Amino acid sequence: MLPSVFLPMTELTEETFEKILHTFIRSDLIDLRRVTFIDPYGMVGLLEIGELCMLEDVKKTVLLPRSTEVLRYLGRMEFFAHARRFFTLDPMQPPTTGGGIESDVLLEITPIERSNDIHTIVGRVRDRAQAILAAHLKYDERAVNGFIVALSEICQNIIEHSENKGFVGIQKYRFQNLGKNIVKIAVMDAGIGFRRSLAARFKLRSDLEAIEKALLHGASRHEEEGRGHGLAAAKRFIEQWQGRLSIRSGTARLSLIPKWARGREREMNLVNFPGSQINIILPEVLSL
């Protein structure tokens, strides 16, 4: 293992995740000093890398961003509270959030370990969703309720299928390219992944086929009728509101890409990473 690998990147997002995996997994030292932007996917992804390392009895050192703004944002998202379990942080005492400031955080980084956690998550999000989603995404009450249901279904997917715990984080941003507000949702676990989860019932040739089976066909590891439709229900909501959805598991990623977004729908031969990594972007109500 290399003692340190320099990170030229300045962002930790889904777009840089593959590079992050290549770099972080090979290095004892994770250098984030030049990072000026990190979203929920980047944060939760980093935690899952740390959890995977901890399972191998490895605790890496993270050199935190120099940007005070980024550090304060990480504090607001309660990233440090979880990161300290997996990493040695440098500096050990990052700046505080400066409490009491208005925030566009819909949900701080929150662990998902049991069904009761989902009730807590839904309760916390519901309290803020009406204000943030109605004001910034122009969602009506029906859409807000649909958002809550979709979030619940995706989190439940971790409880039922991952055989491990996960994390979720949600944040509102201004997307300059679109000229609209967006909400980003990241839900991840380092569990067994879609292919192993479905293997008892289906013969699957690849991770991509497993993701397609679950998302597009409602397949479940459970034989009971009515099981396995949670992701499909979330997919319908995301498509209805012209959102973007991606699911990564193992060595593959499947993405549902609306007209306003870019990207590849199907990707294979990625860096192998256990569990599932789900990213959702919901835009302000569009008239395309």
Coordinates of N, CA and C in Angstrom, one line a residue, residues 54-214:
M54 N -12.2 -0.2 7.8 CA -12.3 -0.6 9.2 C -12.5 -2.1 9.3
L55 N -13.3 -2.7 8.3 CA -13.6 -4.1 8.3 C -12.3 -4.9 8.1
E56 N -11.3 -4.2 7.4 CA -10.0 -4.8 7.2 C -9.0 -4.4 8.2
D57 N -9.5 -3.8 9.3 CA -8.6 -3.3 10.4 C -7.6 -2.3 10.0
V58 N -8.1 -1.4 9.1 CA -7.3 -0.3 8.6 C -7.9 1.0 8.9
K59 N -7.2 2.0 9.5 CA -7.7 3.3 9.8 C -6.8 4.3 9.1
K60 N -7.4 4.9 8.1 CA -6.6 5.9 7.3 C -6.6 7.3 7.9
T61 N -5.7 8.1 7.6 CA -5.7 9.5 8.0 C -6.2 10.4 6.8
V62 N -7.1 11.3 7.2 CA -7.7 12.2 6.3 C -7.2 13.6 6.5
L63 N -6.5 14.2 5.6 CA -6.1 15.6 5.6 C -7.3 16.4 5.2
L64 N -8.0 17.2 6.1 CA -9.2 17.8 5.8 C -9.0 19.0 4.8
P65 N -10.1 19.5 4.2 CA -10.0 20.6 3.2 C -9.5 21.9 3.9
R66 N -8.7 22.7 3.2 CA -8.3 23.9 3.8 C -9.4 25.0 3.8
S67 N -10.4 24.8 3.0 CA -11.5 25.7 2.9 C -12.3 25.7 4.2
T68 N -12.4 26.9 4.8 CA -13.2 27.0 6.0 C -14.7 26.8 5.7
E69 N -15.1 27.3 4.6 CA -16.5 27.1 4.2 C -16.9 25.6 4.0
V70 N -16.0 24.8 3.4 CA -16.3 23.4 3.2 C -16.3 22.7 4.6
L71 N -15.3 23.1 5.5 CA -15.3 22.5 6.8 C -16.6 22.7 7.6
R72 N -17.0 24.0 7.5 CA -18.3 24.3 8.2 C -19.5 23.6 7.7
Y73 N -19.5 23.4 6.3 CA -20.6 22.6 5.7 C -20.5 21.2 6.2
L74 N -19.3 20.6 6.2 CA -19.2 19.2 6.7 C -19.7 19.1 8.1
G75 N -19.4 20.1 8.9 CA -19.9 20.2 10.3 C -21.4 20.2 10.4
R76 N -22.0 21.0 9.5 CA -23.5 21.1 9.5 C -24.1 19.8 9.1
M77 N -23.4 19.1 8.2 CA -23.9 17.8 7.8 C -23.6 16.7 8.8
E78 N -23.0 17.0 9.9 CA -22.6 16.0 10.9 C -21.7 14.9 10.4
F79 N -20.9 15.3 9.4 CA -20.0 14.4 8.8 C -18.9 13.9 9.8
F80 N -18.3 14.9 10.5 CA -17.2 14.5 11.4 C -17.6 13.5 12.5
A81 N -18.8 13.6 13.0 CA -19.3 12.7 14.0 C -19.2 11.3 13.6
H82 N -19.4 11.0 12.3 CA -19.3 9.6 11.8 C -17.9 9.3 11.3
A83 N -17.2 10.3 10.7 CA -15.9 10.1 10.1 C -14.9 9.7 11.2
R84 N -15.0 10.2 12.4 CA -14.0 9.9 13.4 C -14.0 8.4 13.8
R85 N -15.1 7.7 13.5 CA -15.1 6.3 13.7 C -14.2 5.5 12.8
F86 N -14.1 6.1 11.6 CA -13.4 5.3 10.5 C -12.0 5.9 10.2
F87 N -11.8 7.2 10.5 CA -10.5 7.9 10.1 C -9.9 8.6 11.2
T88 N -8.6 8.8 11.1 CA -7.9 9.8 11.9 C -8.0 11.2 11.1
L89 N -8.6 12.2 11.7 CA -8.8 13.4 11.1 C -7.6 14.4 11.4
D90 N -7.2 15.2 10.4 CA -6.1 16.2 10.5 C -6.6 17.4 9.8
P91 N -6.9 18.5 10.6 CA -6.7 18.7 12.0 C -7.8 17.9 12.8
M92 N -7.5 17.6 14.0 CA -8.4 16.8 14.8 C -9.7 17.5 15.3
Q93 N -9.5 18.8 15.4 CA -10.7 19.7 15.8 C -11.0 20.7 14.7
P94 N -11.8 20.3 13.7 CA -12.2 21.2 12.6 C -13.0 22.4 13.2
P95 N -13.1 23.5 12.4 CA -13.9 24.6 12.9 C -15.3 24.2 13.1
T96 N -16.0 24.9 14.1 CA -17.4 24.6 14.4 C -18.3 25.2 13.4
T97 N -19.5 24.9 13.4 CA -20.5 25.4 12.4 C -20.8 26.8 12.5
G98 N -20.6 27.4 13.7 CA -21.1 28.7 14.0 C -22.5 28.8 14.2
G99 N -23.1 27.7 14.7 CA -24.5 27.4 15.0 C -25.5 28.5 14.8
G100 N -26.7 28.1 14.6 CA -27.9 29.1 14.4 C -28.0 29.6 13.1
I101 N -27.2 29.3 12.1 CA -27.3 29.8 10.8 C -28.3 29.1 10.0
E102 N -28.9 29.8 9.0 CA -29.9 29.2 8.2 C -29.3 28.1 7.3
S103 N -29.9 27.0 7.1 CA -29.3 25.9 6.4 C -30.3 25.3 5.3
D104 N -29.7 24.9 4.2 CA -30.5 24.2 3.2 C -30.4 22.7 3.3
V105 N -29.8 22.2 4.5 CA -29.7 20.8 4.7 C -31.1 20.2 5.0
L106 N -31.5 19.2 4.2 CA -32.7 18.5 4.4 C -32.5 17.4 5.4
L107 N -31.4 16.7 5.3 CA -31.1 15.7 6.3 C -29.6 15.5 6.4
E108 N -29.1 15.7 7.7 CA -27.7 15.5 7.9 C -27.3 14.0 7.7
I109 N -26.0 13.7 7.5 CA -25.6 12.4 7.3 C -26.1 11.5 8.5
T110 N -26.9 10.5 8.1 CA -27.6 9.7 9.1 C -27.5 8.2 8.9
P111 N -27.1 7.4 9.9 CA -27.0 6.0 9.7 C -28.3 5.3 9.5
I112 N -28.3 4.2 8.8 CA -29.5 3.4 8.6 C -29.1 2.0 9.0
E113 N -29.6 1.5 10.1 CA -29.2 0.2 10.7 C -30.4 -0.7 10.9
R114 N -31.6 -0.1 11.2 CA -32.8 -0.9 11.5 C -34.0 -0.1 11.1
S115 N -35.2 -0.7 11.0 CA -36.4 -0.1 10.5 C -36.7 1.2 11.3
N116 N -36.5 1.2 12.6 CA -36.8 2.4 13.4 C -36.0 3.6 13.0
D117 N -34.8 3.4 12.4 CA -34.0 4.5 11.9 C -34.8 5.2 10.7
I118 N -35.5 4.4 9.9 CA -36.2 5.0 8.8 C -37.3 5.9 9.3
H119 N -38.0 5.5 10.4 CA -39.0 6.3 11.0 C -38.4 7.6 11.4
T120 N -37.3 7.6 12.0 CA -36.6 8.8 12.5 C -36.2 9.7 11.3
I121 N -35.7 9.0 10.3 CA -35.3 9.8 9.1 C -36.5 10.5 8.5
V122 N -37.6 9.8 8.3 CA -38.8 10.3 7.7 C -39.3 11.5 8.5
G123 N -39.3 11.3 9.9 CA -39.7 12.4 10.7 C -38.9 13.6 10.6
R124 N -37.6 13.5 10.6 CA -36.7 14.6 10.5 C -36.8 15.3 9.1
V125 N -36.9 14.5 8.1 CA -37.1 15.1 6.7 C -38.4 15.8 6.6
R126 N -39.5 15.2 7.1 CA -40.8 15.8 7.0 C -40.9 17.2 7.6
D127 N -40.2 17.4 8.7 CA -40.2 18.7 9.3 C -39.7 19.8 8.5
R128 N -38.7 19.4 7.6 CA -38.0 20.5 6.8 C -38.5 20.4 5.3
A129 N -39.0 19.3 4.9 CA -39.3 19.1 3.5 C -40.3 20.1 3.0
Q130 N -41.4 20.4 3.8 CA -42.4 21.3 3.3 C -41.8 22.7 3.0
A131 N -40.9 23.2 3.9 CA -40.3 24.5 3.7 C -39.4 24.5 2.5
I132 N -38.4 23.5 2.5 CA -37.4 23.6 1.5 C -37.9 23.1 0.1
L133 N -38.7 22.0 0.1 CA -39.2 21.5 -1.2 C -40.3 22.4 -1.8
A134 N -41.1 23.0 -1.0 CA -42.2 23.9 -1.5 C -41.6 25.2 -2.0
A135 N -40.6 25.7 -1.2 CA -40.1 27.0 -1.5 C -39.1 27.0 -2.7
H136 N -38.3 26.0 -2.7 CA -37.2 26.0 -3.7 C -37.4 25.1 -4.9
L137 N -38.2 24.0 -4.7 CA -38.4 23.1 -5.8 C -39.9 23.3 -6.3
K138 N -40.7 24.1 -5.6 CA -42.0 24.4 -6.0 C -42.9 23.1 -6.0
Y139 N -42.6 22.2 -5.1 CA -43.4 21.0 -4.9 C -44.7 21.3 -4.1
D140 N -45.8 20.7 -4.6 CA -47.0 20.9 -3.8 C -47.0 19.8 -2.7
E141 N -48.1 19.8 -1.9 CA -48.2 18.8 -0.8 C -48.1 17.4 -1.3
R142 N -48.8 17.1 -2.4 CA -48.8 15.7 -3.0 C -47.3 15.3 -3.3
A143 N -46.6 16.2 -4.0 CA -45.2 15.9 -4.4 C -44.3 15.7 -3.2
V144 N -44.5 16.5 -2.1 CA -43.7 16.4 -0.9 C -43.9 15.0 -0.3
N145 N -45.2 14.6 -0.2 CA -45.5 13.3 0.3 C -44.9 12.2 -0.5
G146 N -45.0 12.4 -1.8 CA -44.4 11.4 -2.7 C -42.9 11.3 -2.5
F147 N -42.2 12.4 -2.2 CA -40.8 12.5 -1.9 C -40.5 11.7 -0.7
I148 N -41.3 11.8 0.4 CA -41.1 11.1 1.6 C -41.3 9.6 1.4
V149 N -42.3 9.2 0.7 CA -42.5 7.8 0.4 C -41.3 7.2 -0.3
A150 N -40.8 7.9 -1.4 CA -39.7 7.4 -2.2 C -38.4 7.3 -1.3
L151 N -38.2 8.3 -0.5 CA -37.0 8.2 0.4 C -37.1 7.0 1.4
S152 N -38.3 6.8 1.9 CA -38.5 5.7 2.8 C -38.3 4.4 2.1
E153 N -38.7 4.2 0.9 CA -38.6 3.0 0.2 C -37.1 2.7 -0.1
I154 N -36.4 3.7 -0.5 CA -34.9 3.5 -0.8 C -34.1 3.2 0.4
C155 N -34.5 3.8 1.6 CA -33.8 3.5 2.8 C -34.1 2.0 3.3
Q156 N -35.4 1.7 3.1 CA -35.8 0.3 3.4 C -35.1 -0.7 2.6
N157 N -34.7 -0.4 1.4 CA -34.0 -1.3 0.6 C -32.7 -1.8 1.2
I158 N -32.0 -0.9 2.0 CA -30.8 -1.2 2.7 C -31.1 -2.2 3.8
I159 N -32.2 -1.9 4.6 CA -32.5 -2.8 5.7 C -32.8 -4.2 5.2
E160 N -33.5 -4.3 4.1 CA -34.0 -5.6 3.6 C -32.9 -6.4 2.8
H161 N -32.0 -5.7 2.1 CA -31.2 -6.4 1.1 C -29.7 -6.3 1.4
S162 N -29.2 -5.4 2.1 CA -27.7 -5.2 2.2 C -27.0 -6.1 3.1
E163 N -27.7 -6.5 4.2 CA -27.1 -7.3 5.3 C -26.0 -6.4 5.9
N164 N -26.2 -5.1 5.9 CA -25.2 -4.2 6.5 C -25.9 -2.9 6.8
K165 N -25.3 -2.0 7.5 CA -25.9 -0.7 7.7 C -25.5 0.2 6.6
G166 N -26.2 1.4 6.5 CA -25.8 2.4 5.5 C -25.9 3.8 6.0
F167 N -25.8 4.7 5.1 CA -25.9 6.2 5.4 C -26.7 6.9 4.4
V168 N -27.4 7.9 4.8 CA -28.1 8.8 3.9 C -27.9 10.2 4.2
G169 N -27.8 11.1 3.2 CA -27.7 12.5 3.4 C -28.4 13.3 2.3
I170 N -29.0 14.4 2.6 CA -29.8 15.2 1.6 C -29.5 16.7 1.7
Q171 N -29.3 17.3 0.6 CA -29.0 18.8 0.6 C -29.6 19.5 -0.6
K172 N -30.0 20.7 -0.4 CA -30.5 21.5 -1.5 C -29.3 22.4 -2.1
Y173 N -29.3 22.5 -3.4 CA -28.2 23.3 -4.1 C -28.9 24.2 -5.2
R174 N -28.1 25.2 -5.6 CA -28.4 25.9 -6.8 C -27.6 25.4 -8.0
F175 N -28.3 24.8 -9.0 CA -27.6 24.2 -10.1 C -27.5 25.3 -11.2
Q176 N -26.3 25.8 -11.4 CA -26.1 27.0 -12.3 C -26.4 26.6 -13.8
N177 N -26.0 25.4 -14.2 CA -26.2 25.0 -15.6 C -27.7 25.0 -16.0
L178 N -28.5 24.6 -15.0 CA -29.9 24.5 -15.2 C -30.7 25.8 -14.9
G179 N -30.0 26.7 -14.0 CA -30.7 27.9 -13.6 C -31.8 27.5 -12.6
K180 N -31.7 26.4 -11.9 CA -32.8 25.9 -11.1 C -32.2 25.4 -9.8
N181 N -33.0 25.3 -8.7 CA -32.6 24.7 -7.5 C -32.8 23.1 -7.7
I182 N -31.9 22.4 -7.0 CA -32.0 21.0 -7.0 C -31.8 20.4 -5.6
V183 N -32.3 19.2 -5.4 CA -32.1 18.5 -4.1 C -31.3 17.2 -4.5
K184 N -30.2 17.0 -3.7 CA -29.4 15.8 -3.9 C -29.5 14.9 -2.8
I185 N -29.8 13.6 -3.1 CA -30.0 12.6 -2.1 C -29.0 11.5 -2.3
A186 N -28.2 11.1 -1.3 CA -27.3 10.0 -1.4 C -27.6 8.9 -0.4
V187 N -27.7 7.7 -0.8 CA -28.0 6.6 0.1 C -27.1 5.4 -0.3
M188 N -26.3 5.0 0.7 CA -25.2 4.0 0.4 C -25.1 3.0 1.5
D189 N -24.6 1.8 1.1 CA -24.2 0.8 2.1 C -23.0 0.0 1.6
A190 N -22.3 -0.7 2.4 CA -21.2 -1.5 2.0 C -21.5 -3.0 2.2
G191 N -22.8 -3.3 1.9 CA -23.3 -4.7 2.1 C -23.0 -5.6 1.0
I192 N -23.9 -6.6 0.8 CA -23.6 -7.6 -0.2 C -23.9 -7.2 -1.6
G193 N -24.6 -6.1 -1.9 CA -24.8 -5.7 -3.2 C -26.0 -6.4 -3.9
F194 N -26.5 -5.9 -5.0 CA -27.6 -6.4 -5.7 C -27.5 -7.8 -6.2
R195 N -26.3 -8.1 -6.8 CA -26.1 -9.4 -7.4 C -26.2 -10.5 -6.4
R196 N -25.5 -10.4 -5.3 CA -25.5 -11.4 -4.2 C -26.9 -11.5 -3.6
S197 N -27.6 -10.3 -3.4 CA -28.9 -10.3 -2.8 C -29.9 -11.1 -3.6
L198 N -29.8 -11.0 -4.9 CA -30.8 -11.7 -5.8 C -30.3 -13.0 -6.3
A199 N -29.1 -13.4 -5.9 CA -28.5 -14.7 -6.5 C -29.3 -15.9 -6.1
A200 N -30.0 -15.9 -5.0 CA -30.7 -17.1 -4.6 C -31.9 -17.4 -5.4
R201 N -32.4 -16.4 -6.1 CA -33.7 -16.5 -6.9 C -33.4 -16.4 -8.4
F202 N -32.3 -15.7 -8.8 CA -32.1 -15.5 -10.2 C -30.7 -15.8 -10.6
K203 N -30.5 -16.3 -11.8 CA -29.2 -16.5 -12.4 C -28.8 -15.2 -13.1
L204 N -27.8 -14.5 -12.6 CA -27.4 -13.2 -13.0 C -26.0 -13.3 -13.6
R205 N -25.8 -12.7 -14.7 CA -24.4 -12.8 -15.3 C -23.5 -11.6 -14.9
S206 N -24.1 -10.6 -14.4 CA -23.3 -9.4 -14.1 C -24.0 -8.5 -13.0
D207 N -23.2 -7.6 -12.5 CA -23.8 -6.6 -11.5 C -24.8 -5.8 -12.2
L208 N -24.6 -5.4 -13.5 CA -25.5 -4.5 -14.2 C -26.9 -5.2 -14.4
E209 N -26.8 -6.5 -14.7 CA -28.1 -7.2 -14.9 C -28.9 -7.3 -13.6
A210 N -28.2 -7.4 -12.5 CA -28.8 -7.5 -11.2 C -29.5 -6.1 -10.8
I211 N -28.8 -5.0 -11.1 CA -29.4 -3.7 -10.9 C -30.6 -3.5 -11.8
E212 N -30.5 -3.9 -13.0 CA -31.7 -3.8 -13.9 C -32.8 -4.6 -13.5
K213 N -32.6 -5.8 -13.0 CA -33.6 -6.7 -12.5 C -34.4 -6.1 -11.3
A214 N -33.6 -5.4 -10.4 CA -34.3 -4.8 -9.3 C -35.0 -3.5 -9.6

